[in-house]
Short mmCIF file of C-alpha atoms in Angstrom, two decimals:
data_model
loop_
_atom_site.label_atom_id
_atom_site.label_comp_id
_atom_site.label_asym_id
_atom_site.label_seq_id
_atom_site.Cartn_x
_atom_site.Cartn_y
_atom_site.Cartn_z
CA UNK A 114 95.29 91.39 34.98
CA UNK A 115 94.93 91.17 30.97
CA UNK A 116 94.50 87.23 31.50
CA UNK A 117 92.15 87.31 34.37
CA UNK A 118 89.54 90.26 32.38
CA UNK A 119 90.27 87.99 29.18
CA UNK A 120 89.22 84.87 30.73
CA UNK A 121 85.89 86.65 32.35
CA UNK A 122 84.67 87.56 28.68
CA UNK A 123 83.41 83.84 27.59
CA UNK A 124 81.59 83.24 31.14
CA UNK A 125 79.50 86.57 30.46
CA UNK A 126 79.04 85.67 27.06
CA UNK A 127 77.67 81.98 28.19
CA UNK A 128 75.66 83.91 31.21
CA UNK A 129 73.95 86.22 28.50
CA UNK A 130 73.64 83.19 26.12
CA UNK A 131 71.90 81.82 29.09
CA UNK A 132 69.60 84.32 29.86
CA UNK A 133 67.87 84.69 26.21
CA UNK A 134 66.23 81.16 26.89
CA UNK A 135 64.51 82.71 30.21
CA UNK A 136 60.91 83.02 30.37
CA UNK A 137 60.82 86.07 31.65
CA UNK A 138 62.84 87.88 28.82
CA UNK A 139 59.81 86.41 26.31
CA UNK A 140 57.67 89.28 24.73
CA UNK A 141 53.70 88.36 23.83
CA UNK A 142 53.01 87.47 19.79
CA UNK A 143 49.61 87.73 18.66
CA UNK A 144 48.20 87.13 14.93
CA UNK A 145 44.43 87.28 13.92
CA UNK A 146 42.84 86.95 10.79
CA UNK A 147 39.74 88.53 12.42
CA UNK A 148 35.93 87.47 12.15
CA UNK A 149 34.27 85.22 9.38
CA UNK A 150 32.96 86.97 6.65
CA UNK A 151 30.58 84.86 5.54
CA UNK A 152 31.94 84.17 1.52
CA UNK A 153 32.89 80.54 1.79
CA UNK A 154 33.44 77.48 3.63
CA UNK A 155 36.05 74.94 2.64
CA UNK A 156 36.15 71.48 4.29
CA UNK A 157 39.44 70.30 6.66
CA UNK A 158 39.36 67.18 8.01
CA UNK A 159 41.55 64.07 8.46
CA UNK A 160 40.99 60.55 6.42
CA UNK A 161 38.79 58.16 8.21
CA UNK A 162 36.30 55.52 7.54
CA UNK A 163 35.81 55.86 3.81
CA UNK A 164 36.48 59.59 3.48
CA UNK A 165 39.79 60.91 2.21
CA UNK A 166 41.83 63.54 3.80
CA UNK A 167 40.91 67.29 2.08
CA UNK A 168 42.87 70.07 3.33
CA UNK A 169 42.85 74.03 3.85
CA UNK A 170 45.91 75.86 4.86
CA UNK A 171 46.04 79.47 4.99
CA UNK A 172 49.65 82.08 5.78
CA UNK A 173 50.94 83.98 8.22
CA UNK A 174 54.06 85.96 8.47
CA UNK A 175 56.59 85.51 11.56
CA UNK A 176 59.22 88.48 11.45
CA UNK A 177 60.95 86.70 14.48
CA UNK A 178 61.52 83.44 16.00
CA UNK A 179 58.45 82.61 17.63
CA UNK A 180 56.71 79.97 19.96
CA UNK A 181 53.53 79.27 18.87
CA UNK A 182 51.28 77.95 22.47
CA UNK A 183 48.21 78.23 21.13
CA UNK A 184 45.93 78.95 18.22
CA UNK A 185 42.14 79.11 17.31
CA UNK A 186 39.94 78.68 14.08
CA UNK A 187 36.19 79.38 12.82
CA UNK A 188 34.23 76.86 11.04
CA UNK A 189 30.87 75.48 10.13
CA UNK A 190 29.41 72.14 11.19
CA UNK A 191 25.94 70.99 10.63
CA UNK A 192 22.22 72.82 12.30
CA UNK A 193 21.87 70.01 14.98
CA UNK A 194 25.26 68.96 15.69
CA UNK A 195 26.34 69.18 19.30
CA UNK A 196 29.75 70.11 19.74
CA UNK A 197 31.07 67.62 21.31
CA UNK A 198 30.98 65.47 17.98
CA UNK A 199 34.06 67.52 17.23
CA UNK A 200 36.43 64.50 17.91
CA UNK A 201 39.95 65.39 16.61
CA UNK A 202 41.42 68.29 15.91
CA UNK A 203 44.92 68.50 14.19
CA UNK A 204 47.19 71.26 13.47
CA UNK A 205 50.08 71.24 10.54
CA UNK A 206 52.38 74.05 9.52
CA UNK A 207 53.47 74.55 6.12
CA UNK A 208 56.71 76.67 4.49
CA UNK A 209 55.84 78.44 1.38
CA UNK A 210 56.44 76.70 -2.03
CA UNK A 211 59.61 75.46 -3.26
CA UNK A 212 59.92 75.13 0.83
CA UNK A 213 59.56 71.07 1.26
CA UNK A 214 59.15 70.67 -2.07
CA UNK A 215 60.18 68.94 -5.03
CA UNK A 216 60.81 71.68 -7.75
CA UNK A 217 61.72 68.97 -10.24
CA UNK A 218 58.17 67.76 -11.08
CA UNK A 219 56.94 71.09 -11.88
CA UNK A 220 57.68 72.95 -15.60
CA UNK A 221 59.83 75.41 -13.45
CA UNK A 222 59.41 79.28 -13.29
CA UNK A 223 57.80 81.29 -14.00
CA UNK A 224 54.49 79.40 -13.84
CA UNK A 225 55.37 76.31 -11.47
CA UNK A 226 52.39 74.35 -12.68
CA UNK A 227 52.08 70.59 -12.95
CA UNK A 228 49.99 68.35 -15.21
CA UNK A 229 47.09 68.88 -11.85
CA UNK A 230 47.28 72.44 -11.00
CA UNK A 231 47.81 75.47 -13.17
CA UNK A 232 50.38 77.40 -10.44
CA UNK A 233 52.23 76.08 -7.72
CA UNK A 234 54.09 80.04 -7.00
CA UNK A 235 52.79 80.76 -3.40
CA UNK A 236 51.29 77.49 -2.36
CA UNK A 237 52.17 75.49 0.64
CA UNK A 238 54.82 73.29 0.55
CA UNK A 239 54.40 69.76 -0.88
CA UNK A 240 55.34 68.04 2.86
CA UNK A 241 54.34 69.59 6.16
CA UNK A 242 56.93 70.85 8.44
CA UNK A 243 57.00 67.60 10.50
CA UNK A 244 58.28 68.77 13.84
CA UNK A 245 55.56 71.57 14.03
CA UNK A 246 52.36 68.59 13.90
CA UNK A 247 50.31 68.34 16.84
CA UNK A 248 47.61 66.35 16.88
CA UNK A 249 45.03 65.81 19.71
CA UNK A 250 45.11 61.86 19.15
CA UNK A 251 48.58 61.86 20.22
CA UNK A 252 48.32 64.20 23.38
CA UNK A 253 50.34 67.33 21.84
CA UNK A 254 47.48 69.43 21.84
CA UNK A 255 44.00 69.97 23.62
CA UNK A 256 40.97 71.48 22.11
CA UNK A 257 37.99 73.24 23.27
CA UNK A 258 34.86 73.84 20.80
CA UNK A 259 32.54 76.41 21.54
CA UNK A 260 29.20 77.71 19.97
CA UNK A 261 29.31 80.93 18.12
CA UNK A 262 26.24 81.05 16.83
CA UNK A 263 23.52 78.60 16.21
CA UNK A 264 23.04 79.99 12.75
CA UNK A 265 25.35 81.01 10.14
CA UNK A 266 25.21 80.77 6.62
CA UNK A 267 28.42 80.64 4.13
CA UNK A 268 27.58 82.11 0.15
CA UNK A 269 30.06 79.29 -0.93
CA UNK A 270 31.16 75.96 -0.15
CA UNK A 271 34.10 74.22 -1.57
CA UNK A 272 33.65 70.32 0.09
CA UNK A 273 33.90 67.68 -2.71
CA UNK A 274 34.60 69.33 -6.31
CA UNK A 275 38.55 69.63 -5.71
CA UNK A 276 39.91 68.55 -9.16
CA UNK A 277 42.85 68.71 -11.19
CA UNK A 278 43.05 70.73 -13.97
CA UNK A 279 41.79 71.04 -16.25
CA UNK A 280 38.91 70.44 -14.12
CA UNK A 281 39.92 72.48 -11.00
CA UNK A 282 36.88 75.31 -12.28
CA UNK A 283 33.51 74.08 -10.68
CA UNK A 284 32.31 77.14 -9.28
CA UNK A 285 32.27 75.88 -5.74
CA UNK A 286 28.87 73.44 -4.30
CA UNK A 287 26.78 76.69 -3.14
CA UNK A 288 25.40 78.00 -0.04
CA UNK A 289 24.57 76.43 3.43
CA UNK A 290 24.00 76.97 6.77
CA UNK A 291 25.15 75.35 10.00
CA UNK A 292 26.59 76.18 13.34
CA UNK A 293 29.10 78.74 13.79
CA UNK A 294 31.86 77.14 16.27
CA UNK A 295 35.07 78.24 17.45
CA UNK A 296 37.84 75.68 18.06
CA UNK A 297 40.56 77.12 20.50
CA UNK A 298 43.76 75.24 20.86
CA UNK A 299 46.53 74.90 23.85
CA UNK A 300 49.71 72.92 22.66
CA UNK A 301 50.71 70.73 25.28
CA UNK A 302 53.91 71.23 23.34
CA UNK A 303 55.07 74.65 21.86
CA UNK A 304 55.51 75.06 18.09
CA UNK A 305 58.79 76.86 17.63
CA UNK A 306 58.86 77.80 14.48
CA UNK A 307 61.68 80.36 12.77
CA UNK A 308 60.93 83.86 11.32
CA UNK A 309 59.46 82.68 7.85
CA UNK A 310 56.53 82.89 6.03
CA UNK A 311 54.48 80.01 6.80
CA UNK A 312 51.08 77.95 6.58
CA UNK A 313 49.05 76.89 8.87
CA UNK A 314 46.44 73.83 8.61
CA UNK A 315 44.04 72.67 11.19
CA UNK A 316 41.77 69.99 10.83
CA UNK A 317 38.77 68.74 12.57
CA UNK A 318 37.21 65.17 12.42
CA UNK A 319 33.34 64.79 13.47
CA UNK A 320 31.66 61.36 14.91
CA UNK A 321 28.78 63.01 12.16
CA UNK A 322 28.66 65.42 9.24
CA UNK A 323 31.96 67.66 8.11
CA UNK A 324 34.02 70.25 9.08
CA UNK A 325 34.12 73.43 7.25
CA UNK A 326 36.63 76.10 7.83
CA UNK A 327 34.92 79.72 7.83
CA UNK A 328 36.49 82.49 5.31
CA UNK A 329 37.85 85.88 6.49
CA UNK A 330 38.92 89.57 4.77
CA UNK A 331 41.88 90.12 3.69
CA UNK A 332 44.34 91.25 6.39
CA UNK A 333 46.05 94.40 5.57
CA UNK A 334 49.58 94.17 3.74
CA UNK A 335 50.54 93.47 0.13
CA UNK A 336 52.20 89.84 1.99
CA UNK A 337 49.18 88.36 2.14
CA UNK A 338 48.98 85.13 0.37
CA UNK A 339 45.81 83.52 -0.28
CA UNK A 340 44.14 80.50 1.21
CA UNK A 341 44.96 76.89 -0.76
CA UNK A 342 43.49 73.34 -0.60
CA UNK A 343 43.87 69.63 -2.06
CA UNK A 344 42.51 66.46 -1.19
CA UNK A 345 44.55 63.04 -1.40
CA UNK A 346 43.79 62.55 -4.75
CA UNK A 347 45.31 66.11 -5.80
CA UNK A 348 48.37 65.71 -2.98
CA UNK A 349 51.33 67.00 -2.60
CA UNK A 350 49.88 69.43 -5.44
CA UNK A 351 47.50 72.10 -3.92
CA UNK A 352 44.88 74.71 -5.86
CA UNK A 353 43.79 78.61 -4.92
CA UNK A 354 40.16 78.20 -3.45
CA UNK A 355 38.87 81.66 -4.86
CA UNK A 356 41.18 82.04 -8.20
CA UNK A 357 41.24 78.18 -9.48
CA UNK A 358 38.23 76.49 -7.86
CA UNK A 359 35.35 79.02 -7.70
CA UNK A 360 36.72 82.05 -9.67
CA UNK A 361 35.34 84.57 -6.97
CA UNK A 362 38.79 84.99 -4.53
CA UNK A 363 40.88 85.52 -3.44
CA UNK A 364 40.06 84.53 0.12
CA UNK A 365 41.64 83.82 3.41
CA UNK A 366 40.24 81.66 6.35
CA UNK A 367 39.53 82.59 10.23
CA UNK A 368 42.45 81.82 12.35
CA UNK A 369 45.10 83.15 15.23
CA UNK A 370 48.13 81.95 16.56
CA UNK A 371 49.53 83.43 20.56
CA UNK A 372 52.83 82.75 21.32
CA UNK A 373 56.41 84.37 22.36
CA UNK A 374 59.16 85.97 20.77
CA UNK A 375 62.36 87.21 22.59
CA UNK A 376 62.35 90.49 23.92
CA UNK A 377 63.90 93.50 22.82
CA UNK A 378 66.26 93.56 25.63
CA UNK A 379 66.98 89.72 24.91
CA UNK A 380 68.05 90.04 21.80
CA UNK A 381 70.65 93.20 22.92
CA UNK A 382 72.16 90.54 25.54
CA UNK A 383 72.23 88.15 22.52
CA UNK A 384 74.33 90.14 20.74
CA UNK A 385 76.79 90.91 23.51
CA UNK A 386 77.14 87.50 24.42
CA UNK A 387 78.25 86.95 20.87
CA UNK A 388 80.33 90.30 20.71
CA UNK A 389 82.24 88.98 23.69
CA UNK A 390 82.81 84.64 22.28
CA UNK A 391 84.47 86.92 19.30
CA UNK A 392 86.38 89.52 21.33
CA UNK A 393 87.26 86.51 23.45
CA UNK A 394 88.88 84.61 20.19
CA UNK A 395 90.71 87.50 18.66
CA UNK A 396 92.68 87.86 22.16
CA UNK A 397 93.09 84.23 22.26
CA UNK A 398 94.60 84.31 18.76
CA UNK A 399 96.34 87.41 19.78
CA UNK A 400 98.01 86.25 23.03
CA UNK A 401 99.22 83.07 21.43
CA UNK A 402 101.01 84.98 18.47
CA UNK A 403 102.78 86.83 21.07
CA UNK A 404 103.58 84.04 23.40
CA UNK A 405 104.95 82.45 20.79
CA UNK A 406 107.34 85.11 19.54
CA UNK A 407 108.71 85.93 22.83
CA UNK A 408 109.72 82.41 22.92
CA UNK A 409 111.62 82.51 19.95
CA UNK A 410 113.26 85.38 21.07
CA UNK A 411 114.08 83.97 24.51
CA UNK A 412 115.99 80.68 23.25
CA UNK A 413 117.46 83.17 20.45
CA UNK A 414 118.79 85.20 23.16
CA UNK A 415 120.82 82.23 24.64
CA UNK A 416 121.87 80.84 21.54
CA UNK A 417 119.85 77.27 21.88
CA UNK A 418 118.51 75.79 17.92
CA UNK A 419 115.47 78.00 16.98
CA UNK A 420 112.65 75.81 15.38
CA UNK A 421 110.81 77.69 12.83
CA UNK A 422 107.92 76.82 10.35
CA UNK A 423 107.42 78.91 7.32
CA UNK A 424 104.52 79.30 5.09
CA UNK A 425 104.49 76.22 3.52
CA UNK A 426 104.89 74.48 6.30
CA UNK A 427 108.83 73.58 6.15
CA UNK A 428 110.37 72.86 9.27
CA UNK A 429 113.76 74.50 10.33
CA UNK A 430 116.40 74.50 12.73
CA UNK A 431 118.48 77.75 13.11
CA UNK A 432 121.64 77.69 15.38
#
């Protein structure tokens, strides 16, 4: 009977194992930066033609493993453009400095800086996290851009004057006005990502005109980093939009991310499936011990050569 229950305990460990990858045992995740508030626009968009790549990540905190399916961001493209000129979107996730980074080239705490950037102590990594990249050129994601509003107008702009230091302070390029459009994303591939504090990145190419990713308030919670960009020329360094650039942040940027995490009641079976794979090998270790000294006892009984092996590994023949 002891055997048979014993041998029972890894199958409903592996059975509960199984069930925390089912669907149905997948809670809903949900993370939104809320509306644009209207303080600044930074540009986002990919290299091509003769412009370089400029980039604007901005955080969010996972507590739990999570699969990210979709996302959406909030940005600015010129009065007259027609959304369909939107003709790549990517999407990049970043860990947290020293995450994907090398901690070598910087002077090292407290400061982090480097000979381009004053601070590199909450910034996104210097690398990407490359197994979370989708991009719509290679089919991982689709995108659909819709109009907003046909006029919105940003206090700030922060397109072209990215610098290193000690020129990273221009103030920012000013005002403007352009269409307010929201870029919703499906992942034709999930981003699992763990719980972390992360990045994210999206970028948006137009056939005319730029991209510029739409500022929001502060969401509540002393975690809250701030939002970060470079172009190629600053890479893999990055600088604070409001503190370095324009000296009027810190801000954050529009965005959300839907997804799963594991249910409540997933993560209980987890943890009896693992309860049981241990309670399995302590009887296993158990049950041999004893087998083992019965034996001995057995062949002692009917005077046959005992073999024994003491600590240090010595073997012995007793008769």
């Amino acid at each position: 009977m002891r055997r048979s229950i014993a041998r029972s305990i890894p199958l409903v460990a592996i059975a509960m194992l199984i069930g925390f990858a089912h669907p149905a045992l997948a809670g809903p995740f949900f993370f939104s930066t809320g509306s644009p508030d209207g303080l600044v626009g930074t540009l986002s968009r990919p290299a091509s033609g003769g412009a370089i790549q400029t980039e604007t990540a901005d955080d969010s905190i996972l507590s739990q493993p999570t699969r990210i399916n979709s996302a959406t961001f909030t940005g600015l493209i010129p009065s007259g453009t027609p959304v369909s000129s939107i003709t790549q979107v990517e999407i990049e996730f970043y860990h947290v400095f020293p995450g994907d980074s090398n901690v070598g080239r910087t002077s090292g705490p407290p400061t982090f800086s480097t000979p381009q950037v004053p601070t590199r102590v909450n910034s996104p990594g210097d690398v990407e996290i490359g197994a979370a990249t989708r991009d719509s050129a290679a089919g991982s994601l689709n995108f659909i851009a819709s109009l907003i509003n046909p006029t919105f107008t940003v206090a700030n702009t922060v397109a072209n004057g990215i610098h290193p230091s000690p020129g990273q302070f221009t103030g920012g390029e000013g005002p403007t006005t352009g269409e307010e459009v929201l870029i919703s994303v499906t992942f034709t591939v999930p981003v699992d990502l763990p719980a972390d504090h992360d990045f994210f990145r999206p970028e948006a190419l137009l056939s005319s005109g730029n991209f510029l990713w739409l500022s929001a308030p502060k969401p509540p919670g002393a975690t809250d980093l701030q939002s970060w960009t470079r172009n190629d020329n600053l890479a893999p360094d990055w600088l604070r939009i409001g503190t370095d650039i324009t000296h009027q942040g810190p801000f954050n940027a529009t965005f959300s991310l839907t997804g799963t995490v594991p249910a409540p009641s997933t993560l209980l079976l987890l943890a009896f499936g693992i309860t049981g794979i241990s309670a399995y090998g302590v009887w296993r270790r158990t049950t041999l011990v004893s087998q083992s000294r019965i034996g001995v006892m057995e062949v002692e009984r009917f005077g046959a050569p005992v073999v024994r092996r003491d600590e240090e590994g010595e073997v012995t023949a007793d008769r």
